Structures are given as C-alpha cells and as structure tokens.
Coordinates of N, CA and C in Angstrom, one line a residue:
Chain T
X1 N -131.9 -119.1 154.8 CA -132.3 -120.3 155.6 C -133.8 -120.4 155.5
X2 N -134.4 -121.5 155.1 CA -135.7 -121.7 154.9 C -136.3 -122.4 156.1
X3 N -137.1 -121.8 156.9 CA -137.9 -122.1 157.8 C -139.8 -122.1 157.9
X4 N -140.0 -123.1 158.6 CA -141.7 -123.0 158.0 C -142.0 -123.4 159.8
X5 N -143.1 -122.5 160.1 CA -143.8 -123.0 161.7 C -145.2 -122.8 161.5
X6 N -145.8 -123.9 162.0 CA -147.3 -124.0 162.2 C -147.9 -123.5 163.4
X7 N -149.2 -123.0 163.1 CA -150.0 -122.1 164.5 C -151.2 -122.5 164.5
X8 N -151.8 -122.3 165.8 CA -153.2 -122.9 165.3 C -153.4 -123.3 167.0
X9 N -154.8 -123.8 167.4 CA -155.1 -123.9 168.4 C -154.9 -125.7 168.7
X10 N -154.5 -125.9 169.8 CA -154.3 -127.2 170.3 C -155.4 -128.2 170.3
X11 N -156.4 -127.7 170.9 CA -157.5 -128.5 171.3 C -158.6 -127.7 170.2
X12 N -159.6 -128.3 169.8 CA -161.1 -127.9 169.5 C -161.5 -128.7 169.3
X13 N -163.2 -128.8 169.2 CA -164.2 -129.0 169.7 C -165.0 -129.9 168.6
X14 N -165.7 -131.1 168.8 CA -166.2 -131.6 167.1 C -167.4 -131.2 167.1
X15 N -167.2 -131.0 166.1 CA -167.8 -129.6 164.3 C -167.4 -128.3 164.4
X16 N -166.3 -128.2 165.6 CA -165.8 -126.5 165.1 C -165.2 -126.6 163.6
X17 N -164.5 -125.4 163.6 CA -163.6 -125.5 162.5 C -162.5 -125.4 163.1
X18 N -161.3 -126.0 162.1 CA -160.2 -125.8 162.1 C -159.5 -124.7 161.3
X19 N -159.0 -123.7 161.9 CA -157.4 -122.8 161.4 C -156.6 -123.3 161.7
X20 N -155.5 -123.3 160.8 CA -154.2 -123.4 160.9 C -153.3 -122.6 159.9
X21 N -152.6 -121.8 161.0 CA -151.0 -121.0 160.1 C -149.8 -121.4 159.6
X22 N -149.4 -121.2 158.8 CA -148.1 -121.8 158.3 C -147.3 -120.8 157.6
X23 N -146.3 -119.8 158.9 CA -145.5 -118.9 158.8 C -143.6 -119.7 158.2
X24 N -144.3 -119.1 156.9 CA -142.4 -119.5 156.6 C -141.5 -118.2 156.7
X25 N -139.9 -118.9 156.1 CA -139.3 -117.4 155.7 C -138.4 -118.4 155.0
X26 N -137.3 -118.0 153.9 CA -136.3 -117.9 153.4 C -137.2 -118.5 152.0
X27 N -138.0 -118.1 151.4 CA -138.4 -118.7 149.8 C -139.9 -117.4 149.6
X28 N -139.9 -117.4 148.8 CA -141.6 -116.4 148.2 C -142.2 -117.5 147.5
X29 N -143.7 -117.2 148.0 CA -144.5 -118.1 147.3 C -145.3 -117.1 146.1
X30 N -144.2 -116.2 145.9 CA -144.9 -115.7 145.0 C -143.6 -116.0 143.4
X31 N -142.6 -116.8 143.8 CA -141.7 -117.4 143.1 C -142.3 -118.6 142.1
X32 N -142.4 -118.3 140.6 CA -142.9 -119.8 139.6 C -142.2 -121.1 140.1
X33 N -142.9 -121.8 140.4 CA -142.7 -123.2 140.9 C -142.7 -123.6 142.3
X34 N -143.1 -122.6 143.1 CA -143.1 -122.7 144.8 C -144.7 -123.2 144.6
X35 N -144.5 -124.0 146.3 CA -145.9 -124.3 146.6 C -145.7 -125.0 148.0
X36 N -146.8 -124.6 148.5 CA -147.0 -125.0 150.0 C -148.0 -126.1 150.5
X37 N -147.2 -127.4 151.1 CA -148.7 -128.6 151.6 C -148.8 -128.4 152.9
X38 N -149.9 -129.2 153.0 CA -150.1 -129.4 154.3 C -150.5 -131.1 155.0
X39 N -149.7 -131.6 155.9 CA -149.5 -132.7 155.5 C -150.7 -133.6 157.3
X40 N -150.9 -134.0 157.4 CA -151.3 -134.2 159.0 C -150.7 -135.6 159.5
X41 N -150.7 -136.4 160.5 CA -150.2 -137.4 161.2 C -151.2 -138.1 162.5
X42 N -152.0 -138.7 162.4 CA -152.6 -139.2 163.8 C -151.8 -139.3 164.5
X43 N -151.9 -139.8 165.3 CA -150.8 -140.4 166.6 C -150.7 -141.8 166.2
X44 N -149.3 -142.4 166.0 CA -148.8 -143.8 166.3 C -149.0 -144.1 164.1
X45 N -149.4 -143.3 164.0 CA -150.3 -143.8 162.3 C -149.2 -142.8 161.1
X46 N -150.0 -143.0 159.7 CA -149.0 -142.7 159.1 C -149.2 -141.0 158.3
X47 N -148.4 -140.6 157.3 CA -148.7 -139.5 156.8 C -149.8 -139.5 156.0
X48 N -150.5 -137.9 155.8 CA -151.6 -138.1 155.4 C -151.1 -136.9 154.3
X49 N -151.8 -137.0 153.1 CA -151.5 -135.4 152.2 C -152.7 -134.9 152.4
X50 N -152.9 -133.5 152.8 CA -154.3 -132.7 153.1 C -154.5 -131.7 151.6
X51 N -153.6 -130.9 151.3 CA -153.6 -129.9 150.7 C -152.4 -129.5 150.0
X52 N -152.6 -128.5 148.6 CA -151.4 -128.0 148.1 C -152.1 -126.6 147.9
X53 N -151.6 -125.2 147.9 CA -151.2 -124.4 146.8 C -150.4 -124.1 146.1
X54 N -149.8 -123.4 145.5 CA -148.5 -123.0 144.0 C -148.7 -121.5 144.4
X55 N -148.1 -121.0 143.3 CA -147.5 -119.6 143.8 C -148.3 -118.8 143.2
X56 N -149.1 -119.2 141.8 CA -149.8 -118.9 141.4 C -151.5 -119.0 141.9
X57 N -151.5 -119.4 142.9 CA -153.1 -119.5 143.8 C -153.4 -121.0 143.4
X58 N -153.0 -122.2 142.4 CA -153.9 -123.2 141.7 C -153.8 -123.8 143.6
X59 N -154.9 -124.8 143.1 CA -155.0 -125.6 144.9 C -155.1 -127.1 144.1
X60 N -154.5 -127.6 145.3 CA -155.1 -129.2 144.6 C -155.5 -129.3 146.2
X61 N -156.1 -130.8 146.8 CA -156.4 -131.1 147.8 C -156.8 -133.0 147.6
X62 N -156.6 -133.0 148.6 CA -156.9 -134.6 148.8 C -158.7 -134.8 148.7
X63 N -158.7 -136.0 147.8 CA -160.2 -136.0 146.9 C -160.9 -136.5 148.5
X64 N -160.4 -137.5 149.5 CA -161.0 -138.2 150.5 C -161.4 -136.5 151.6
X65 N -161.0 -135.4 151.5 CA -161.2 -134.7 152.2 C -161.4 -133.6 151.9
X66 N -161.6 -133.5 150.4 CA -161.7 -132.0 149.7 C -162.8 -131.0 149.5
X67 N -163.4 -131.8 150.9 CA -165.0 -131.3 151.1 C -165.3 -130.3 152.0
X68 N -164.1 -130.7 152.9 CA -163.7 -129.8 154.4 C -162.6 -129.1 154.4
X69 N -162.0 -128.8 153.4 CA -160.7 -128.3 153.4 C -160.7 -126.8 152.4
X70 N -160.1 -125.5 152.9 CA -159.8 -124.7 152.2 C -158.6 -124.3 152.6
X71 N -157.8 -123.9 151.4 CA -156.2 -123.8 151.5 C -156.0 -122.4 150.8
X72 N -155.7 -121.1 151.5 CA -155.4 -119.7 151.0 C -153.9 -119.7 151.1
X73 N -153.5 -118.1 151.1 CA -152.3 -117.7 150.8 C -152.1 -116.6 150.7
X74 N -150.7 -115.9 151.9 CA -150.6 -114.3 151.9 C -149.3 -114.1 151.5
X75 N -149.1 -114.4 150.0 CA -147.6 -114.4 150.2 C -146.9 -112.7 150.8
X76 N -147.7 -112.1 151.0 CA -146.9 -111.0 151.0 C -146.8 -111.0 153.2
X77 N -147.3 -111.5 153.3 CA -147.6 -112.1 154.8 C -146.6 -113.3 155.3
X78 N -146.1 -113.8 154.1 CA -145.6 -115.5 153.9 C -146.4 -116.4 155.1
X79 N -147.0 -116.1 154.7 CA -148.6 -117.4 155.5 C -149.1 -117.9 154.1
X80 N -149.6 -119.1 154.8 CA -150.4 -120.3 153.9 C -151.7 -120.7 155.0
X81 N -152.7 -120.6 155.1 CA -153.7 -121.1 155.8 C -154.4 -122.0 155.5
X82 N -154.5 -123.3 156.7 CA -155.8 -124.5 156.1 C -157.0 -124.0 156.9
X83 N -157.6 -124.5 156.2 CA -159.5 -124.0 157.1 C -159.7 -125.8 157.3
X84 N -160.2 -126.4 158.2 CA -160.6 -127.9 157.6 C -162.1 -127.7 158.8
X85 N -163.3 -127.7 158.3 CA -164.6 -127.9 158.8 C -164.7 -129.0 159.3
X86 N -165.8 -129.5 160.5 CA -166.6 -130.2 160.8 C -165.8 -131.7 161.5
X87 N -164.8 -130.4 162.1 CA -163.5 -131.5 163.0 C -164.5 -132.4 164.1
X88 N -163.9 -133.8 163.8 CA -164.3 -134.9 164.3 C -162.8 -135.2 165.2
X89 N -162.9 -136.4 166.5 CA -162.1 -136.8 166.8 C -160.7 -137.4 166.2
X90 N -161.3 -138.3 164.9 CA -160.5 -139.0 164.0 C -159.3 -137.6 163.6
X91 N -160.0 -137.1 163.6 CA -159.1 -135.5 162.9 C -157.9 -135.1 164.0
X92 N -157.7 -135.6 165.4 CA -156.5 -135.6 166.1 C -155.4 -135.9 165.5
X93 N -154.7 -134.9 165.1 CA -153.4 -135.7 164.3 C -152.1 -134.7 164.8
X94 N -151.3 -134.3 164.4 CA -150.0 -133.4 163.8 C -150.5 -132.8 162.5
X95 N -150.2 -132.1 162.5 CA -150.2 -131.3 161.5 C -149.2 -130.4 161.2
X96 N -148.5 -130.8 159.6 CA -147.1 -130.0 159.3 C -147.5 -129.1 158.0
X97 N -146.7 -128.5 158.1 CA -147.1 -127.5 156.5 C -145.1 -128.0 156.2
X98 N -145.1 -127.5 154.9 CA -143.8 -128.3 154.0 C -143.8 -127.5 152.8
X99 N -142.7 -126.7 152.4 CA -142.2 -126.5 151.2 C -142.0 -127.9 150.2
X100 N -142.9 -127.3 148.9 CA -142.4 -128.3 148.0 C -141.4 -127.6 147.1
X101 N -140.2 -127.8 147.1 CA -139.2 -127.0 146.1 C -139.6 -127.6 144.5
X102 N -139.0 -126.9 143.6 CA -139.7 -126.5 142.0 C -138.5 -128.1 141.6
X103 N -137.6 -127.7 142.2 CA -136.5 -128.4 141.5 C -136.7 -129.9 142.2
X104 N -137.2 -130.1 143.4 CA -137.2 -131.7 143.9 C -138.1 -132.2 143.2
X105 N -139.1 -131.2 143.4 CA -140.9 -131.5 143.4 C -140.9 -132.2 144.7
X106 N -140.7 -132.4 145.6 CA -141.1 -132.8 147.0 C -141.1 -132.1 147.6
X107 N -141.5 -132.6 148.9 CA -141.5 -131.7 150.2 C -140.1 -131.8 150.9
X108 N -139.9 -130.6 150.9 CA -137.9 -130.7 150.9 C -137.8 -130.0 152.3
X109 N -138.7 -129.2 152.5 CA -138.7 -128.5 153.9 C -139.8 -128.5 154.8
X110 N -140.1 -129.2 156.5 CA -141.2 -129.1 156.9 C -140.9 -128.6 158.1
X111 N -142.0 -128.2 158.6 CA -142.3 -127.3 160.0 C -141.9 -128.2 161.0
X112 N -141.8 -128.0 162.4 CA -141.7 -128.7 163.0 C -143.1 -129.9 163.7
X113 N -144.6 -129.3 162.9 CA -145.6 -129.5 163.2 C -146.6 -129.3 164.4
X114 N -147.7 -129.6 164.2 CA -148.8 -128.9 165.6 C -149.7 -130.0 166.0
X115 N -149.6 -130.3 167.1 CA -150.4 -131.2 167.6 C -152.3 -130.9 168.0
X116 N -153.3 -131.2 167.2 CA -154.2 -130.7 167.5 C -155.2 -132.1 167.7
X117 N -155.4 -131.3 168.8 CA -156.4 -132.4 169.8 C -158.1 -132.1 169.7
X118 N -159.0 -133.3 169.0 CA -160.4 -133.0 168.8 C -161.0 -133.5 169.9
X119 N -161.2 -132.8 170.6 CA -161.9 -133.3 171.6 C -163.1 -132.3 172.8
X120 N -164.4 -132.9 173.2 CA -165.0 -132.3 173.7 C -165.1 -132.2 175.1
Chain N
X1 N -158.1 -142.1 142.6 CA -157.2 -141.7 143.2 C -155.5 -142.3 143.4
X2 N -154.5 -142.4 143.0 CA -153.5 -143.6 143.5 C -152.8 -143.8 144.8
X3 N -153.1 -145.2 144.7 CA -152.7 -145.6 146.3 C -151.4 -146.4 146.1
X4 N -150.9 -146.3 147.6 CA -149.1 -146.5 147.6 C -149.5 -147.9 148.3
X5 N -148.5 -148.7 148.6 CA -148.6 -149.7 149.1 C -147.3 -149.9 149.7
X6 N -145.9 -150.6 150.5 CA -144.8 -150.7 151.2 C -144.7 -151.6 151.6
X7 N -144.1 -152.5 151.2 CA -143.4 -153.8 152.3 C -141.9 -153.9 152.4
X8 N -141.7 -154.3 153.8 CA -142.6 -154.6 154.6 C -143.3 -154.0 155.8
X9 N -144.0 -154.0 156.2 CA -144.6 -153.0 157.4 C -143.6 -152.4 158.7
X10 N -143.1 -153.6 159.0 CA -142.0 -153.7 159.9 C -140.4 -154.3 159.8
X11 N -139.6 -153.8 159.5 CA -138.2 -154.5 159.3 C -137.4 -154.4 160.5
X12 N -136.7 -156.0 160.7 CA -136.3 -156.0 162.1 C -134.7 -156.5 161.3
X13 N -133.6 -155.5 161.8 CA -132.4 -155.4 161.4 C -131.1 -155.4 162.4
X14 N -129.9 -155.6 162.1 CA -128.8 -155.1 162.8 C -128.2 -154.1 162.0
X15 N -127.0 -153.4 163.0 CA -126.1 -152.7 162.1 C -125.1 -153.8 161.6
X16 N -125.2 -153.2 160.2 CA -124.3 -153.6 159.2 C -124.6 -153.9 157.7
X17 N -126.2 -154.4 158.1 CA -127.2 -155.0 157.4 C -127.4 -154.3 156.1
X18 N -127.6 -154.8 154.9 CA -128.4 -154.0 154.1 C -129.9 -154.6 154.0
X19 N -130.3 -153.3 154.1 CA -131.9 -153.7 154.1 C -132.8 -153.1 152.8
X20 N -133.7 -153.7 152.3 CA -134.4 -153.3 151.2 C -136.1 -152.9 151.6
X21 N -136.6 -151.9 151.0 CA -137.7 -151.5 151.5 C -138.6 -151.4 150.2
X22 N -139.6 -152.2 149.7 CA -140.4 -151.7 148.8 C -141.6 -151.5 148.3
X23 N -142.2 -150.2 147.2 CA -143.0 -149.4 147.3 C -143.5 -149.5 146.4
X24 N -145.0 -149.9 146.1 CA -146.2 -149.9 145.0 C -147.4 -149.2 144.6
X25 N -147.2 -148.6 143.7 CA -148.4 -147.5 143.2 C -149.2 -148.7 142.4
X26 N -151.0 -148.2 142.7 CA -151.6 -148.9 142.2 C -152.1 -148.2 140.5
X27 N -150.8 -147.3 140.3 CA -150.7 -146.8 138.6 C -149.8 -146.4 138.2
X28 N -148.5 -146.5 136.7 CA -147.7 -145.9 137.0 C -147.7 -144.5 137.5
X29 N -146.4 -144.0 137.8 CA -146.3 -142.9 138.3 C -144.9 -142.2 137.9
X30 N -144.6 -143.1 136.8 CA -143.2 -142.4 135.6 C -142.3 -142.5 136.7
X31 N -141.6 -142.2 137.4 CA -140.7 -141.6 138.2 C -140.8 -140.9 139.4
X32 N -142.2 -140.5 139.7 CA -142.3 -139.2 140.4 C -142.4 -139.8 141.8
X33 N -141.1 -140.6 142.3 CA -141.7 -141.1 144.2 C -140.5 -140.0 145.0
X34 N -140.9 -140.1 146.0 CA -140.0 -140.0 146.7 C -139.7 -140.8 148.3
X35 N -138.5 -140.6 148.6 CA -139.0 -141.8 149.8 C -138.3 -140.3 151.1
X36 N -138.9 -140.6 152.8 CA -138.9 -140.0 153.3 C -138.1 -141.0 154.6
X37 N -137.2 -140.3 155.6 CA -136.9 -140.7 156.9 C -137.7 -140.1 157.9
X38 N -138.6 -140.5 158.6 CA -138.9 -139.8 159.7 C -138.3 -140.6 161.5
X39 N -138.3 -140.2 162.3 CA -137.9 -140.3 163.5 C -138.6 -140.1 164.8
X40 N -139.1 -140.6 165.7 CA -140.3 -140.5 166.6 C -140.3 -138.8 166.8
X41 N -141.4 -138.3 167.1 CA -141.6 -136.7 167.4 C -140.9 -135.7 166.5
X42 N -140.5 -136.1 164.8 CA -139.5 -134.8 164.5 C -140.6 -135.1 163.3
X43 N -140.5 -134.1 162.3 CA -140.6 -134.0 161.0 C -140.0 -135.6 159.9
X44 N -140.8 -135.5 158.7 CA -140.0 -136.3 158.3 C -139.2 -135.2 157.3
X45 N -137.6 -136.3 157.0 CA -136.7 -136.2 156.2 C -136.7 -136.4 154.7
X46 N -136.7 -135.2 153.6 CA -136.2 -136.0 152.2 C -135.4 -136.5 152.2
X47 N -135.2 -138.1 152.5 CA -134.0 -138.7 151.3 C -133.7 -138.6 150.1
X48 N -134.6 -139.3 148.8 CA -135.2 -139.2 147.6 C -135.9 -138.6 147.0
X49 N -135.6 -138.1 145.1 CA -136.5 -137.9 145.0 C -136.2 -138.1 144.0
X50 N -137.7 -138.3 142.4 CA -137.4 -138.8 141.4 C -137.2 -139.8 141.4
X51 N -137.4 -141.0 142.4 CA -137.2 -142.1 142.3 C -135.5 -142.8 142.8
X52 N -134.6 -141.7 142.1 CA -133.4 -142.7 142.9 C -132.3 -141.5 142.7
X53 N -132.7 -139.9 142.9 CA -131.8 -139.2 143.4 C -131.8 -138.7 144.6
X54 N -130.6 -138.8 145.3 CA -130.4 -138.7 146.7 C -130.3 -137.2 147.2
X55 N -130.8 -136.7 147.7 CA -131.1 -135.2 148.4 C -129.7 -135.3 148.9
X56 N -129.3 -133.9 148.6 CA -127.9 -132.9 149.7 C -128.1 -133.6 150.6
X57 N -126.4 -134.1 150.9 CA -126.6 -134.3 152.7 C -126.8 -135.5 152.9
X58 N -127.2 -136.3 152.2 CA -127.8 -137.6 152.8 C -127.1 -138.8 152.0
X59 N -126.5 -139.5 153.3 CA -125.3 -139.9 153.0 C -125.6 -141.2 152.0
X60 N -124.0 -141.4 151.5 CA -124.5 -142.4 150.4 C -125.0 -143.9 150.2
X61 N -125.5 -144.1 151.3 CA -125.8 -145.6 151.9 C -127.1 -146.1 151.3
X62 N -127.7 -144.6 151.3 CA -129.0 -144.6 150.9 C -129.2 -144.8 149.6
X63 N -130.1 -145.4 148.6 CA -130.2 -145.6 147.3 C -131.9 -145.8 146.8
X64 N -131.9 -145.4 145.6 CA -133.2 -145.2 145.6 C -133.2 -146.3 143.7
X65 N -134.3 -147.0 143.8 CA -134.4 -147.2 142.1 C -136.2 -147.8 141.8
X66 N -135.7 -148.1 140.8 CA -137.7 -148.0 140.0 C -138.3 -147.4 139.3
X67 N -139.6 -147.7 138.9 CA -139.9 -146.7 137.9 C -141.5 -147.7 137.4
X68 N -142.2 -146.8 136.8 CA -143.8 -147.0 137.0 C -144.6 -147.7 137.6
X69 N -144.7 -148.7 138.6 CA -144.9 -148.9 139.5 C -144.4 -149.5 141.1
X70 N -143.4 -149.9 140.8 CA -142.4 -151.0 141.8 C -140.9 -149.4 142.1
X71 N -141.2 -149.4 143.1 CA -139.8 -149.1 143.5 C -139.2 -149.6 145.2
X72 N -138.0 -149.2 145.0 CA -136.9 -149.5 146.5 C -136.2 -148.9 146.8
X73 N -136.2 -148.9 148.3 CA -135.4 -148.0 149.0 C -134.3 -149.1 149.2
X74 N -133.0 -148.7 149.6 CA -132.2 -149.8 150.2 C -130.8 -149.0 150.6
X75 N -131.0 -149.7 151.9 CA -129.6 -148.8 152.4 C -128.5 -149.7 153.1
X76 N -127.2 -149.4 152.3 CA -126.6 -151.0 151.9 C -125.2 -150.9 153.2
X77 N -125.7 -150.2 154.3 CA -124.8 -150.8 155.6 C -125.5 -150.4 156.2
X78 N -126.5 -150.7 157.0 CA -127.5 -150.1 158.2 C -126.8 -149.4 159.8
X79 N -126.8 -147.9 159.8 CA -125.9 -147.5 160.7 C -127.2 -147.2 162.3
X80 N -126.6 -146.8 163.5 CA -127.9 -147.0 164.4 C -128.2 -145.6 164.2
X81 N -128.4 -144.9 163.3 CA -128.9 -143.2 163.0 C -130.2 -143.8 161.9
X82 N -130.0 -144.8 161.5 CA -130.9 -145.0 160.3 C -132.3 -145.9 160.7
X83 N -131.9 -146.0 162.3 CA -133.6 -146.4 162.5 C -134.8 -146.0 162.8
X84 N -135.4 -146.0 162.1 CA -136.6 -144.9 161.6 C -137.9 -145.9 160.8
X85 N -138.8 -144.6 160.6 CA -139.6 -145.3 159.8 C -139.6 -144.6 158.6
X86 N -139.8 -145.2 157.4 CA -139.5 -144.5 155.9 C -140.9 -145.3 155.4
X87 N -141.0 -143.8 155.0 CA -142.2 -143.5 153.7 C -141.8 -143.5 152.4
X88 N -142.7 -143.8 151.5 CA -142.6 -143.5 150.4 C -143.8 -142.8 149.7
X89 N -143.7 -141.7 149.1 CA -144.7 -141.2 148.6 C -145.0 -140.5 147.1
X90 N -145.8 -140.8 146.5 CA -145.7 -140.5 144.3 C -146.4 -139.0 144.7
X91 N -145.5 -138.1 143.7 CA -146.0 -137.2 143.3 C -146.6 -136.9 142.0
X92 N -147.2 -137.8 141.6 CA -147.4 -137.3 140.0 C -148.8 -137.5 140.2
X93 N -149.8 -137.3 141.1 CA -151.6 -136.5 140.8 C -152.0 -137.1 142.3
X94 N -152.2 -136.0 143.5 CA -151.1 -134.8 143.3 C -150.2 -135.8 144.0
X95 N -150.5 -136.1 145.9 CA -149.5 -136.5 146.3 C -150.1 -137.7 146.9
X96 N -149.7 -139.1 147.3 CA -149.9 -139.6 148.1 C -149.2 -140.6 149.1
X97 N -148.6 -140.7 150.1 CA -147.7 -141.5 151.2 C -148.3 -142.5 151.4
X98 N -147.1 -143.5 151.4 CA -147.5 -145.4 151.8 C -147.6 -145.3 152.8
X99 N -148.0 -146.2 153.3 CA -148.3 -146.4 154.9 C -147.3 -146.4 155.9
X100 N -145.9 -147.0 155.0 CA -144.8 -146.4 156.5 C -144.1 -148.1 156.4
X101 N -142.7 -148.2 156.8 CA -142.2 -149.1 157.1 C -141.2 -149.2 158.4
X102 N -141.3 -149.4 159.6 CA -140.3 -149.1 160.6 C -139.5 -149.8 160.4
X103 N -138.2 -149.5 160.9 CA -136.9 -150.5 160.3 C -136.6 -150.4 162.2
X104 N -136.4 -151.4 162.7 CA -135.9 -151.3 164.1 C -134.6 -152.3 164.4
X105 N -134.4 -152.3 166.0 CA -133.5 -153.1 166.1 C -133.8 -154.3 165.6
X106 N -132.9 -155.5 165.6 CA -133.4 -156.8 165.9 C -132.4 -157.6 167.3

C-alpha cells in the first residue's frame, strides 16, 4: 500500500524559511523511474507545481519559483524535503507531496496535505 | 514556460447530464495531460492520463481525448459523486495545472 504524509510547521513567519517533510511508504525512490512532487494550493485557488525529484537525484522545479525552492531526498529515510525561502503571506497555501508513478507519469498518489499559514 | 488554460471556469449541471470540459496548452504537448478530480478538503484524484487513458478504478463515464494542444474531459452521465472541480494538467516540461473547472449543481 502506497502512502505519502506531509510534516512541517503550520504557521511561520515572512522571510522565515519553509521545511517541509514528505514521509512515504509502499514504493523506493531509489527505484528507475520513481519521483517525488510537491504540489501547493492557496485557499479557495488552484493547483500549483512547486517541485520534482527522480530517483536518481535530477530536480526540476517551477521556473516562477526556482529561486526559493530546494528539493532533497533520503530515500533510505523514504523522505523527500522542500526548503522554500523568504515565505511571504501569498505563500499560505496546502501543501501536498505526490508520487509520480514511471508507468502513468502522473501524480498517481498524494498526501493528504499541510496547511501552512504565513503569517506574522 | 507552458501555460494550461480550461473552459469553462464554472459548469452548472444536473445528474444525468453529459458534460464536456476543455483544456489548452499554449504548446503542443504530444499527449502528455492528465486530468484530475478533486473534492473540497481532500487531495486531488487521477482520473487520466496520457490524454484519454482512464486510471484503475475510475469508473467508465469518464473519458479523456486530444492531443497537441486542445484536449477534453467528458463525462457522459453526470452522477452526484462527480461534483467536483477537475484540473487538467501537461506533463511534458515539467508539470503544469489549468486553473480548475467546478462542475456543480444546477
């Protein structure tokens, strides 16, 4: 059974940084063709794509945000971590992390996501 | 970068209906969309992927077609489990989601 849960703190502060965890189980990202996103959601608004890694370490990331964003990986941990700097209010969203399976190429499996509030 | 586009923003339906939902990359994108169900407070759902294959599980109402820039969702008896809002979003450099289309009562 493939499961994915996000961790991370609720509220912070603008220009902290953002952590966020993204503990799965039932897949290795150390498997050719696995890869892990990270997707976010304002409130009321639509999906956002933040980040990818592969299994292999490659990263892609969204060009509008690829300035604040760092995206690691423990597969031996089965964590995926986003770092996103210089959190602004706008940055209130959801935040899900998502299995992209080799064979859909989509995001076939998502967390139930984390609601993180920017605010001072 | 490629941007998605979806109309219509809002679809106001009954059950029974078939409704059509459709999705524009501002480049092709071969095949590579996929469309999503989500539901107020849950995750969203793969319906689609590749453009018009239907994910395990999801029943056959749902249908997907298109290809390099124009595609549709359409789901050809509208049941009251299917009202949601659906995304559609191209995978092919890397990812990016349309803005959303609610399908609600009418």
């Amino acid at each position: 059974q493939i499961t994915l849960k996000e961790s991370g703190p609720t509220l912070v502060k603008p220009t902290q940084t953002l952590t966020l965890t993204c503990t799965f189980s039932g897949f290795s990202l150390s498997t050719s063709g696995v890869s892990v996103g990270w997707i976010r959601q304002p409130p009321g608004k639509a999906l956002e794509w933040l980040a990818l890694i592969y299994w292999n370490d490659d990263k892609r990331y969204s060009p509008s945000l690829k300035s604040r964003l760092t995206i690691t990986k423990d597969a031996s941990k089965k964590q995926v971590v986003l770092t996103m700097i210089n959190m602004d209010p706008v940055d209130t969203a959801t935040y899900y992390c998502a299995l992209r399976a080799e064979f859909t190429s989509s995001l076939e499996y998502w967390g139930q996501g984390t609601l993180v509030t920017v605010s001072s | 970068d490629i941007q998605m586009t979806q109309s219509p923003s809002t679809l106001s339906a009954s059950v029974g209906d078939r409704v059509t939902i459709t999705c524009r990359a501002s480049q092709s994108i071969t095949g590579w969309l996929a469309w999503y169900q989500q539901k107020p407070g849950k995750a969203p759902k793969l319906l689609i992927y590749k453009a018009s294959t239907l994910q395990s599980g999801v029943p056959s109402r749902f249908s997907g077609s298109g290809s390099g820039t124009e595609f549709t969702l359409a789901i050809s008896s509208l049941q009251p489990d299917d009202f949601a809002t659906y995304y559609c979003q191209q995978y092919d450099s890397p990812f990016t989601f349309g803005p959303g289309t609610k399908v609600d009562i009418k």
